PDB file of C-alpha atoms and ligand atoms in Angstrom:
ATOM      1  CA  MET A  25     118.737 264.810  87.729  1.00 60.00           C
ATOM      2  CA  ASP A  26     119.211 263.943  84.027  1.00 76.00           C
ATOM      3  CA  ILE A  27     119.925 260.454  82.733  1.00 72.00           C
ATOM      4  CA  LEU A  28     123.686 261.086  82.306  1.00 69.00           C
ATOM      5  CA  GLN A  29     124.056 262.384  85.840  1.00 75.00           C
ATOM      6  CA  ALA A  30     122.018 259.450  87.146  1.00 80.00           C
ATOM      7  CA  LEU A  31     124.266 256.964  85.319  1.00 74.00           C
ATOM      8  CA  CYS A  32     127.387 258.669  86.665  1.00 73.00           C
ATOM      9  CA  GLU A  33     125.936 258.576  90.210  1.00 77.00           C
ATOM     10  CA  LYS A  34     125.253 254.852  89.868  1.00 81.00           C
ATOM     11  CA  HIS A  35     128.901 254.074  89.184  1.00 85.00           C
ATOM     12  CA  ARG A  36     130.708 255.763  92.058  1.00 93.00           C
ATOM     13  CA  ALA A  37     134.168 254.396  92.919  1.00 96.00           C
ATOM     14  CA  GLN A  38     134.164 251.956  95.860  1.00 96.00           C
ATOM     15  CA  LYS A  39     136.749 252.021  98.665  1.00 97.00           C
ATOM     16  CA  GLY A  40     139.860 249.846  98.326  1.00 98.00           C
ATOM     17  CA  THR A  41     139.148 249.053  94.686  1.00 98.00           C
ATOM     18  CA  LEU A  42     141.422 249.340  91.660  1.00 98.00           C
ATOM     19  CA  TYR A  43     139.680 250.629  88.515  1.00 98.00           C
ATOM     20  CA  VAL A  44     141.482 250.077  85.206  1.00 98.00           C
ATOM     21  CA  VAL A  45     140.108 252.976  83.185  1.00 98.00           C
ATOM     22  CA  ALA A  46     140.432 253.307  79.403  1.00 98.00           C
ATOM     23  CA  THR A  47     140.771 256.896  78.173  1.00 98.00           C
ATOM     24  CA  PRO A  48     140.435 258.323  74.629  1.00 98.00           C
ATOM     25  CA  ILE A  49     143.090 257.693  71.954  1.00 98.00           C
ATOM     26  CA  GLY A  50     142.411 261.101  70.417  1.00 97.00           C
ATOM     27  CA  ASN A  51     138.741 261.998  70.628  1.00 97.00           C
ATOM     28  CA  LEU A  52     137.451 263.130  74.030  1.00 97.00           C
ATOM     29  CA  SER A  53     133.923 262.036  73.125  1.00 97.00           C
ATOM     30  CA  ASP A  54     135.072 258.404  73.312  1.00 98.00           C
ATOM     31  CA  LEU A  55     135.336 258.614  77.096  1.00 97.00           C
ATOM     32  CA  THR A  56     132.599 256.457  78.599  1.00 96.00           C
ATOM     33  CA  LEU A  57     130.136 257.598  81.261  1.00 94.00           C
ATOM     34  CA  ARG A  58     131.520 255.027  83.666  1.00 96.00           C
ATOM     35  CA  ALA A  59     135.062 256.313  83.049  1.00 97.00           C
ATOM     36  CA  ILE A  60     133.958 259.889  83.805  1.00 96.00           C
ATOM     37  CA  SER A  61     132.155 258.770  86.932  1.00 96.00           C
ATOM     38  CA  ILE A  62     135.136 256.790  88.240  1.00 97.00           C
ATOM     39  CA  LEU A  63     137.563 259.634  87.500  1.00 97.00           C
ATOM     40  CA  GLN A  64     135.199 262.008  89.340  1.00 96.00           C
ATOM     41  CA  THR A  65     134.638 259.851  92.403  1.00 96.00           C
ATOM     42  CA  CYS A  66     137.898 257.906  92.949  1.00 98.00           C
ATOM     43  CA  ASP A  67     140.249 259.026  95.733  1.00 98.00           C
ATOM     44  CA  CYS A  68     143.294 259.167  93.472  1.00 98.00           C
ATOM     45  CA  ILE A  69     144.585 258.416  90.000  1.00 98.00           C
ATOM     46  CA  ALA A  70     147.689 256.389  89.156  1.00 97.00           C
ATOM     47  CA  CYS A  71     149.019 257.447  85.769  1.00 97.00           C
ATOM     48  CA  GLU A  72     151.974 257.390  83.392  1.00 94.00           C
ATOM     49  CA  THR A  73     152.249 261.166  82.845  1.00 96.00           C
ATOM     50  CA  PRO A  74     150.452 263.459  85.330  1.00 96.00           C
ATOM     51  CA  SER A  75     150.470 266.469  82.934  1.00 97.00           C
ATOM     52  CA  ILE A  76     148.461 264.479  80.356  1.00 97.00           C
ATOM     53  CA  VAL A  77     145.892 263.392  82.938  1.00 98.00           C
ATOM     54  CA  LYS A  78     145.660 266.936  84.318  1.00 97.00           C
ATOM     55  CA  LYS A  79     144.641 268.164  80.844  1.00 97.00           C
ATOM     56  CA  LEU A  80     141.967 265.473  80.616  1.00 97.00           C
ATOM     57  CA  LEU A  81     140.648 266.305  84.102  1.00 97.00           C
ATOM     58  CA  THR A  82     140.549 270.028  83.270  1.00 97.00           C
ATOM     59  CA  ARG A  83     138.443 269.298  80.190  1.00 96.00           C
ATOM     60  CA  LEU A  84     136.107 267.238  82.367  1.00 95.00           C
ATOM     61  CA  GLN A  85     136.045 269.989  85.019  1.00 95.00           C
ATOM     62  CA  ILE A  86     137.338 267.589  87.654  1.00 96.00           C
ATOM     63  CA  ARG A  87     139.406 269.540  90.179  1.00 94.00           C
ATOM     64  CA  ASP A  88     141.704 268.752  93.111  1.00 92.00           C
ATOM     65  CA  LYS A  89     142.233 265.083  92.277  1.00 97.00           C
ATOM     66  CA  ARG A  90     145.301 263.428  93.787  1.00 97.00           C
ATOM     67  CA  LEU A  91     147.580 262.073  91.031  1.00 97.00           C
ATOM     68  CA  PHE A  92     150.675 259.927  91.308  1.00 94.00           C
ATOM     69  CA  THR A  93     152.946 258.303  88.764  1.00 94.00           C
ATOM     70  CA  TYR A  94     152.827 254.566  88.221  1.00 95.00           C
ATOM     71  CA  ARG A  95     155.277 252.605  86.106  1.00 92.00           C
ATOM     72  CA  ASP A  96     155.755 248.843  85.975  1.00 89.00           C
ATOM     73  CA  ASP A  97     159.528 249.294  86.285  1.00 86.00           C
ATOM     74  CA  GLY A  98     159.673 252.172  88.787  1.00 73.00           C
ATOM     75  CA  GLU A  99     160.718 251.851  92.409  1.00 63.00           C
ATOM     76  CA  ARG A 100     159.162 254.858  94.116  1.00 62.00           C
ATOM     77  CA  GLN A 101     156.202 254.612  91.709  1.00 66.00           C
ATOM     78  CA  SER A 102     156.009 250.857  92.182  1.00 88.00           C
ATOM     79  CA  ALA A 103     153.212 248.335  92.291  1.00 93.00           C
ATOM     80  CA  GLN A 104     153.862 247.974  96.036  1.00 93.00           C
ATOM     81  CA  HIS A 105     153.260 251.691  96.575  1.00 93.00           C
ATOM     82  CA  LEU A 106     149.941 251.496  94.705  1.00 96.00           C
ATOM     83  CA  LEU A 107     148.961 248.369  96.619  1.00 96.00           C
ATOM     84  CA  GLN A 108     149.525 250.146  99.951  1.00 96.00           C
ATOM     85  CA  LYS A 109     147.109 252.893  98.906  1.00 97.00           C
ATOM     86  CA  LEU A 110     144.460 250.301  98.034  1.00 98.00           C
ATOM     87  CA  GLN A 111     145.039 248.395 101.286  1.00 98.00           C
ATOM     88  CA  SER A 112     144.601 251.639 103.242  1.00 98.00           C
ATOM     89  CA  GLY A 113     141.091 251.832 101.767  1.00 98.00           C
ATOM     90  CA  LEU A 114     141.571 254.330  98.941  1.00 98.00           C
ATOM     91  CA  SER A 115     139.869 253.820  95.595  1.00 98.00           C
ATOM     92  CA  VAL A 116     142.380 254.159  92.764  1.00 98.00           C
ATOM     93  CA  ALA A 117     141.851 254.669  89.024  1.00 98.00           C
ATOM     94  CA  LEU A 118     144.727 253.406  86.875  1.00 98.00           C
ATOM     95  CA  VAL A 119     145.001 255.230  83.545  1.00 98.00           C
ATOM     96  CA  SER A 120     147.636 255.389  80.826  1.00 97.00           C
ATOM     97  CA  ASP A 121     148.444 258.335  78.548  1.00 97.00           C
ATOM     98  CA  ALA A 122     145.852 257.108  76.038  1.00 98.00           C
ATOM     99  CA  GLY A 123     143.726 254.032  75.437  1.00 98.00           C
ATOM    100  CA  THR A 124     143.486 250.977  77.637  1.00 98.00           C
ATOM    101  CA  PRO A 125     146.033 250.581  80.457  1.00 98.00           C
ATOM    102  CA  THR A 126     148.256 247.471  80.222  1.00 97.00           C
ATOM    103  CA  ILE A 127     147.879 247.241  76.404  1.00 98.00           C
ATOM    104  CA  SER A 128     151.502 248.120  75.500  1.00 97.00           C
ATOM    105  CA  ASP A 129     151.258 250.335  78.573  1.00 97.00           C
ATOM    106  CA  PRO A 130     152.017 250.031  82.321  1.00 96.00           C
ATOM    107  CA  GLY A 131     149.796 248.092  84.685  1.00 96.00           C
ATOM    108  CA  PHE A 132     150.407 244.369  84.607  1.00 94.00           C
ATOM    109  CA  ARG A 133     152.656 244.272  87.695  1.00 94.00           C
ATOM    110  CA  VAL A 134     150.176 246.032  89.952  1.00 96.00           C
ATOM    111  CA  LEU A 135     147.331 243.913  88.600  1.00 96.00           C
ATOM    112  CA  ARG A 136     149.281 240.735  89.312  1.00 95.00           C
ATOM    113  CA  LEU A 137     149.910 241.943  92.865  1.00 95.00           C
ATOM    114  CA  CYS A 138     146.265 242.970  93.388  1.00 97.00           C
ATOM    115  CA  HIS A 139     145.001 239.549  92.251  1.00 98.00           C
ATOM    116  CA  HIS A 140     147.468 237.943  94.656  1.00 97.00           C
ATOM    117  CA  GLU A 141     146.324 240.173  97.553  1.00 97.00           C
ATOM    118  CA  ASN A 142     142.604 239.795  96.756  1.00 98.00           C
ATOM    119  CA  ILE A 143     142.110 243.490  96.032  1.00 98.00           C
ATOM    120  CA  PRO A 144     138.863 244.131  94.116  1.00 98.00           C
ATOM    121  CA  ILE A 145     139.630 245.015  90.483  1.00 98.00           C
ATOM    122  CA  VAL A 146     137.130 246.545  88.066  1.00 98.00           C
ATOM    123  CA  PRO A 147     137.734 247.094  84.335  1.00 98.00           C
ATOM    124  CA  ILE A 148     136.274 250.262  82.833  1.00 98.00           C
ATOM    125  CA  PRO A 149     136.581 249.349  79.143  1.00 98.00           C
ATOM    126  CA  GLY A 150     136.880 251.827  76.325  1.00 98.00           C
ATOM    127  CA  PRO A 151     139.144 252.798  73.431  1.00 98.00           C
ATOM    128  CA  SER A 152     142.164 250.803  72.349  1.00 98.00           C
ATOM    129  CA  ALA A 153     143.976 251.469  69.070  1.00 98.00           C
ATOM    130  CA  ALA A 154     144.454 247.734  68.427  1.00 98.00           C
ATOM    131  CA  ILE A 155     140.758 246.861  68.621  1.00 98.00           C
ATOM    132  CA  ALA A 156     139.606 250.050  66.856  1.00 98.00           C
ATOM    133  CA  SER A 157     141.853 249.279  63.879  1.00 98.00           C
ATOM    134  CA  LEU A 158     140.910 245.598  63.793  1.00 98.00           C
ATOM    135  CA  SER A 159     137.231 246.554  63.770  1.00 98.00           C
ATOM    136  CA  VAL A 160     137.604 248.446  60.463  1.00 98.00           C
ATOM    137  CA  ALA A 161     140.392 246.518  58.697  1.00 98.00           C
ATOM    138  CA  GLY A 162     138.198 243.981  56.953  1.00 98.00           C
ATOM    139  CA  PHE A 163     140.671 241.225  57.892  1.00 98.00           C
ATOM    140  CA  PRO A 164     139.681 238.011  59.710  1.00 97.00           C
ATOM    141  CA  SER A 165     139.031 239.017  63.311  1.00 97.00           C
ATOM    142  CA  ASP A 166     137.697 235.829  64.878  1.00 97.00           C
ATOM    143  CA  ARG A 167     141.321 235.144  65.870  1.00 96.00           C
ATOM    144  CA  PHE A 168     144.136 237.687  65.959  1.00 98.00           C
ATOM    145  CA  LEU A 169     147.612 238.079  67.422  1.00 98.00           C
ATOM    146  CA  PHE A 170     148.551 241.336  69.092  1.00 98.00           C
ATOM    147  CA  LEU A 171     152.338 241.726  68.817  1.00 98.00           C
ATOM    148  CA  GLY A 172     152.539 245.285  70.191  1.00 98.00           C
ATOM    149  CA  PHE A 173     155.823 247.081  69.429  1.00 98.00           C
ATOM    150  CA  LEU A 174     158.404 244.886  67.697  1.00 97.00           C
ATOM    151  CA  PRO A 175     162.043 245.182  68.851  1.00 96.00           C
ATOM    152  CA  LEU A 176     163.956 248.230  67.575  1.00 94.00           C
ATOM    153  CA  LYS A 177     166.716 246.261  65.834  1.00 94.00           C
ATOM    154  CA  LYS A 178     165.844 245.448  62.217  1.00 94.00           C
ATOM    155  CA  SER A 179     167.294 241.940  62.371  1.00 94.00           C
ATOM    156  CA  HIS A 180     165.180 241.140  65.468  1.00 96.00           C
ATOM    157  CA  LYS A 181     162.104 242.637  63.812  1.00 96.00           C
ATOM    158  CA  GLN A 182     162.626 240.475  60.740  1.00 96.00           C
ATOM    159  CA  LYS A 183     163.119 237.361  62.822  1.00 96.00           C
ATOM    160  CA  ILE A 184     159.789 237.880  64.567  1.00 97.00           C
ATOM    161  CA  LEU A 185     157.956 238.653  61.332  1.00 97.00           C
ATOM    162  CA  GLU A 186     159.440 235.513  59.758  1.00 96.00           C
ATOM    163  CA  SER A 187     158.302 233.416  62.695  1.00 97.00           C
ATOM    164  CA  TYR A 188     154.684 234.576  62.130  1.00 97.00           C
ATOM    165  CA  ARG A 189     154.826 234.352  58.342  1.00 95.00           C
ATOM    166  CA  HIS A 190     152.506 231.340  58.212  1.00 95.00           C
ATOM    167  CA  ALA A 191     150.252 232.396  61.093  1.00 96.00           C
ATOM    168  CA  SER A 192     146.570 231.894  60.345  1.00 96.00           C
ATOM    169  CA  GLU A 193     145.579 234.921  62.440  1.00 97.00           C
ATOM    170  CA  THR A 194     145.586 238.643  61.628  1.00 98.00           C
ATOM    171  CA  LEU A 195     148.696 240.237  63.167  1.00 98.00           C
ATOM    172  CA  ILE A 196     148.457 243.619  64.925  1.00 98.00           C
ATOM    173  CA  LEU A 197     151.532 245.813  65.443  1.00 98.00           C
ATOM    174  CA  TYR A 198     152.082 249.192  67.059  1.00 98.00           C
ATOM    175  CA  GLU A 199     154.816 251.331  65.512  1.00 96.00           C
ATOM    176  CA  SER A 200     156.182 254.832  66.038  1.00 95.00           C
ATOM    177  CA  PRO A 201     156.122 257.130  62.967  1.00 95.00           C
ATOM    178  CA  HIS A 202     159.887 257.415  62.604  1.00 94.00           C
ATOM    179  CA  ARG A 203     160.201 253.621  62.400  1.00 94.00           C
ATOM    180  CA  MET A 204     157.407 253.060  59.857  1.00 95.00           C
ATOM    181  CA  LEU A 205     159.761 253.058  56.854  1.00 94.00           C
ATOM    182  CA  SER A 206     162.071 250.598  58.527  1.00 93.00           C
ATOM    183  CA  LEU A 207     159.051 248.406  59.360  1.00 95.00           C
ATOM    184  CA  PHE A 208     157.996 248.458  55.709  1.00 95.00           C
ATOM    185  CA  GLU A 209     161.522 247.451  54.655  1.00 94.00           C
ATOM    186  CA  CYS A 210     161.288 244.478  57.013  1.00 96.00           C
ATOM    187  CA  LEU A 211     157.808 243.575  55.723  1.00 97.00           C
ATOM    188  CA  GLN A 212     159.130 243.635  52.144  1.00 96.00           C
ATOM    189  CA  LYS A 213     162.054 241.409  53.108  1.00 96.00           C
ATOM    190  CA  THR A 214     160.077 238.835  55.045  1.00 96.00           C
ATOM    191  CA  LEU A 215     156.573 238.533  53.558  1.00 96.00           C
ATOM    192  CA  GLU A 216     155.123 238.020  50.080  1.00 95.00           C
ATOM    193  CA  PRO A 217     154.847 241.343  48.155  1.00 94.00           C
ATOM    194  CA  GLN A 218     151.113 240.789  47.578  1.00 95.00           C
ATOM    195  CA  ARG A 219     150.345 240.230  51.291  1.00 97.00           C
ATOM    196  CA  GLU A 220     147.475 242.538  52.365  1.00 97.00           C
ATOM    197  CA  ILE A 221     148.323 245.222  54.917  1.00 98.00           C
ATOM    198  CA  PHE A 222     146.039 247.643  56.726  1.00 98.00           C
ATOM    199  CA  VAL A 223     147.380 250.800  58.357  1.00 97.00           C
ATOM    200  CA  ALA A 224     145.301 252.982  60.678  1.00 97.00           C
ATOM    201  CA  ARG A 225     146.733 256.462  61.206  1.00 97.00           C
ATOM    202  CA  GLU A 226     145.630 258.960  63.873  1.00 97.00           C
ATOM    203  CA  LEU A 227     142.507 256.997  64.795  1.00 98.00           C
ATOM    204  CA  THR A 228     139.617 259.126  66.113  1.00 98.00           C
ATOM    205  CA  LYS A 229     141.549 262.366  65.412  1.00 98.00           C
ATOM    206  CA  VAL A 230     140.960 264.982  62.687  1.00 97.00           C
ATOM    207  CA  ASN A 231     143.628 263.471  60.426  1.00 95.00           C
ATOM    208  CA  GLU A 232     142.386 259.901  60.760  1.00 97.00           C
ATOM    209  CA  THR A 233     143.424 257.959  57.636  1.00 96.00           C
ATOM    210  CA  LEU A 234     142.983 254.300  56.764  1.00 97.00           C
ATOM    211  CA  TYR A 235     145.231 252.618  54.180  1.00 97.00           C
ATOM    212  CA  ARG A 236     144.704 249.142  52.761  1.00 97.00           C
ATOM    213  CA  GLY A 237     146.699 247.403  50.041  1.00 97.00           C
ATOM    214  CA  SER A 238     149.538 245.007  49.347  1.00 97.00           C
ATOM    215  CA  ILE A 239     152.924 245.544  50.985  1.00 96.00           C
ATOM    216  CA  THR A 240     154.322 246.674  47.629  1.00 95.00           C
ATOM    217  CA  GLN A 241     151.458 249.115  46.926  1.00 95.00           C
ATOM    218  CA  LEU A 242     151.711 250.792  50.327  1.00 95.00           C
ATOM    219  CA  ALA A 243     155.531 250.876  50.294  1.00 91.00           C
ATOM    220  CA  GLN A 244     155.517 252.555  46.864  1.00 90.00           C
ATOM    221  CA  THR A 245     152.666 255.008  47.387  1.00 87.00           C
ATOM    222  CA  VAL A 246     152.160 255.901  51.048  1.00 86.00           C
ATOM    223  CA  PHE A 247     155.301 255.000  52.962  1.00 83.00           C
ATOM    224  CA  THR A 248     157.942 256.641  50.796  1.00 84.00           C
ATOM    225  CA  SER A 249     159.014 259.312  53.306  1.00 84.00           C
ATOM    226  CA  THR A 250     158.914 259.428  57.116  1.00 82.00           C
ATOM    227  CA  PRO A 251     155.258 259.772  58.095  1.00 87.00           C
ATOM    228  CA  ARG A 252     153.749 261.685  61.015  1.00 92.00           C
ATOM    229  CA  GLY A 253     151.170 260.679  63.585  1.00 96.00           C
ATOM    230  CA  GLU A 254     150.339 257.462  65.393  1.00 97.00           C
ATOM    231  CA  TYR A 255     150.023 254.180  63.543  1.00 97.00           C
ATOM    232  CA  VAL A 256     148.677 250.671  63.918  1.00 98.00           C
ATOM    233  CA  VAL A 257     149.720 248.136  61.267  1.00 98.00           C
ATOM    234  CA  LEU A 258     147.712 244.988  60.582  1.00 98.00           C
ATOM    235  CA  ILE A 259     148.911 242.062  58.484  1.00 98.00           C
ATOM    236  CA  SER A 260     146.337 239.777  56.925  1.00 98.00           C
ATOM    237  CA  PRO A 261     146.910 236.026  57.096  1.00 96.00           C
ATOM    238  CA  LEU A 262     147.260 234.249  53.756  1.00 88.00           C
ATOM    239  CA  LEU A 263     143.658 233.473  52.818  1.00 81.00           C
TER     240      LEU A 263
HETATM  241  N1  SAM B 328     147.269 251.567  75.508  1.00 68.93           N
HETATM  242  C1  SAM B 328     147.113 252.066  74.172  1.00 68.93           C
HETATM  243  C2  SAM B 328     145.928 251.377  73.496  1.00 68.93           C
HETATM  244  O1  SAM B 328     145.081 250.817  74.209  1.00 68.93           O
HETATM  245  O2  SAM B 328     145.812 251.421  72.296  1.00 68.93           O
HETATM  246  C3  SAM B 328     148.386 251.902  73.382  1.00 68.93           C
HETATM  247  C4  SAM B 328     149.555 252.636  73.951  1.00 68.93           C
HETATM  248  S1  SAM B 328     151.011 252.439  73.063  1.00 68.93           S
HETATM  249  C5  SAM B 328     152.186 253.103  74.179  1.00 68.93           C
HETATM  250  C6  SAM B 328     150.923 253.711  71.873  1.00 68.93           C
HETATM  251  C7  SAM B 328     150.778 253.170  70.450  1.00 68.93           C
HETATM  252  O3  SAM B 328     149.415 252.850  70.198  1.00 68.93           O
HETATM  253  C8  SAM B 328     151.149 254.175  69.375  1.00 68.93           C
HETATM  254  O4  SAM B 328     152.535 254.175  69.111  1.00 68.93           O
HETATM  255  C9  SAM B 328     150.362 253.671  68.178  1.00 68.93           C
HETATM  256  O5  SAM B 328     151.009 252.564  67.588  1.00 68.93           O
HETATM  257  C10 SAM B 328     149.075 253.182  68.876  1.00 68.93           C
HETATM  258  N2  SAM B 328     148.087 254.274  68.926  1.00 68.93           N
HETATM  259  C11 SAM B 328     147.660 254.943  70.011  1.00 68.93           C
HETATM  260  N3  SAM B 328     146.739 255.871  69.678  1.00 68.93           N
HETATM  261  C12 SAM B 328     146.581 255.779  68.344  1.00 68.93           C
HETATM  262  C13 SAM B 328     145.778 256.471  67.394  1.00 68.93           C
HETATM  263  N4  SAM B 328     144.953 257.449  67.757  1.00 68.93           N
HETATM  264  N5  SAM B 328     145.851 256.079  66.097  1.00 68.93           N
HETATM  265  C14 SAM B 328     146.676 255.099  65.703  1.00 68.93           C
HETATM  266  N6  SAM B 328     147.471 254.424  66.556  1.00 68.93           N
HETATM  267  C15 SAM B 328     147.427 254.750  67.853  1.00 68.93           C
END
């Protein structure tokens, strides 16, 4: 048995346990050995989108795994339903479409319930776009505020940005590509034009691109037309 197989063997899923498994945000090679082992050996996988997980399992040559949908706001796919599976002794891996479950993704309701019911919970850490971008931004990272997706309405977005204007921490935002221009408009309206911004696009994928500059520089050079891909936006505190 080689070292990789031995490591995978060592981390077999245990009965009645919930594993919160991070999956790649673009690059399959970022899947950890423990994640592979848990996905191989768990009884079933709770996921956001079964077709996405099926593709991942096919690439890992994992066959015949039971999948079911989990959403924090679902009824049939509810936390209670997942809890019953765990209480019946099944080992369950919770995954999201990409990255770490519960980080702007489903999971918190079932975790709250599992803590309450004393169900064993094991994190299987791995990629998350927020931490990957923070690790390369060159902004203070001893303290940071993860704001996730801001509200869709511009006025609400601006209100939130204004409320964090004097924050002494780096701010981390997720944003969809078709709202990037609107986000930059809000940044220009609420923060100083020279405020440093870092944007990570398509992290770990072939088109990975990192942008760093003032709000004005980026608004005038990069974000002039609707961009494509996935983005994380970081705002430096005033230093
Ligand atoms: N749970 C995920 C995580 O741990 O990063 C985040 C899921 S959230 C629904 C999706 C958002 O994460 C995207 O809209 C984008 O802002 C960010 N994101 C995910 N993958 C990314 C990537 N490869 N590059 C840049 N941003 C990414």
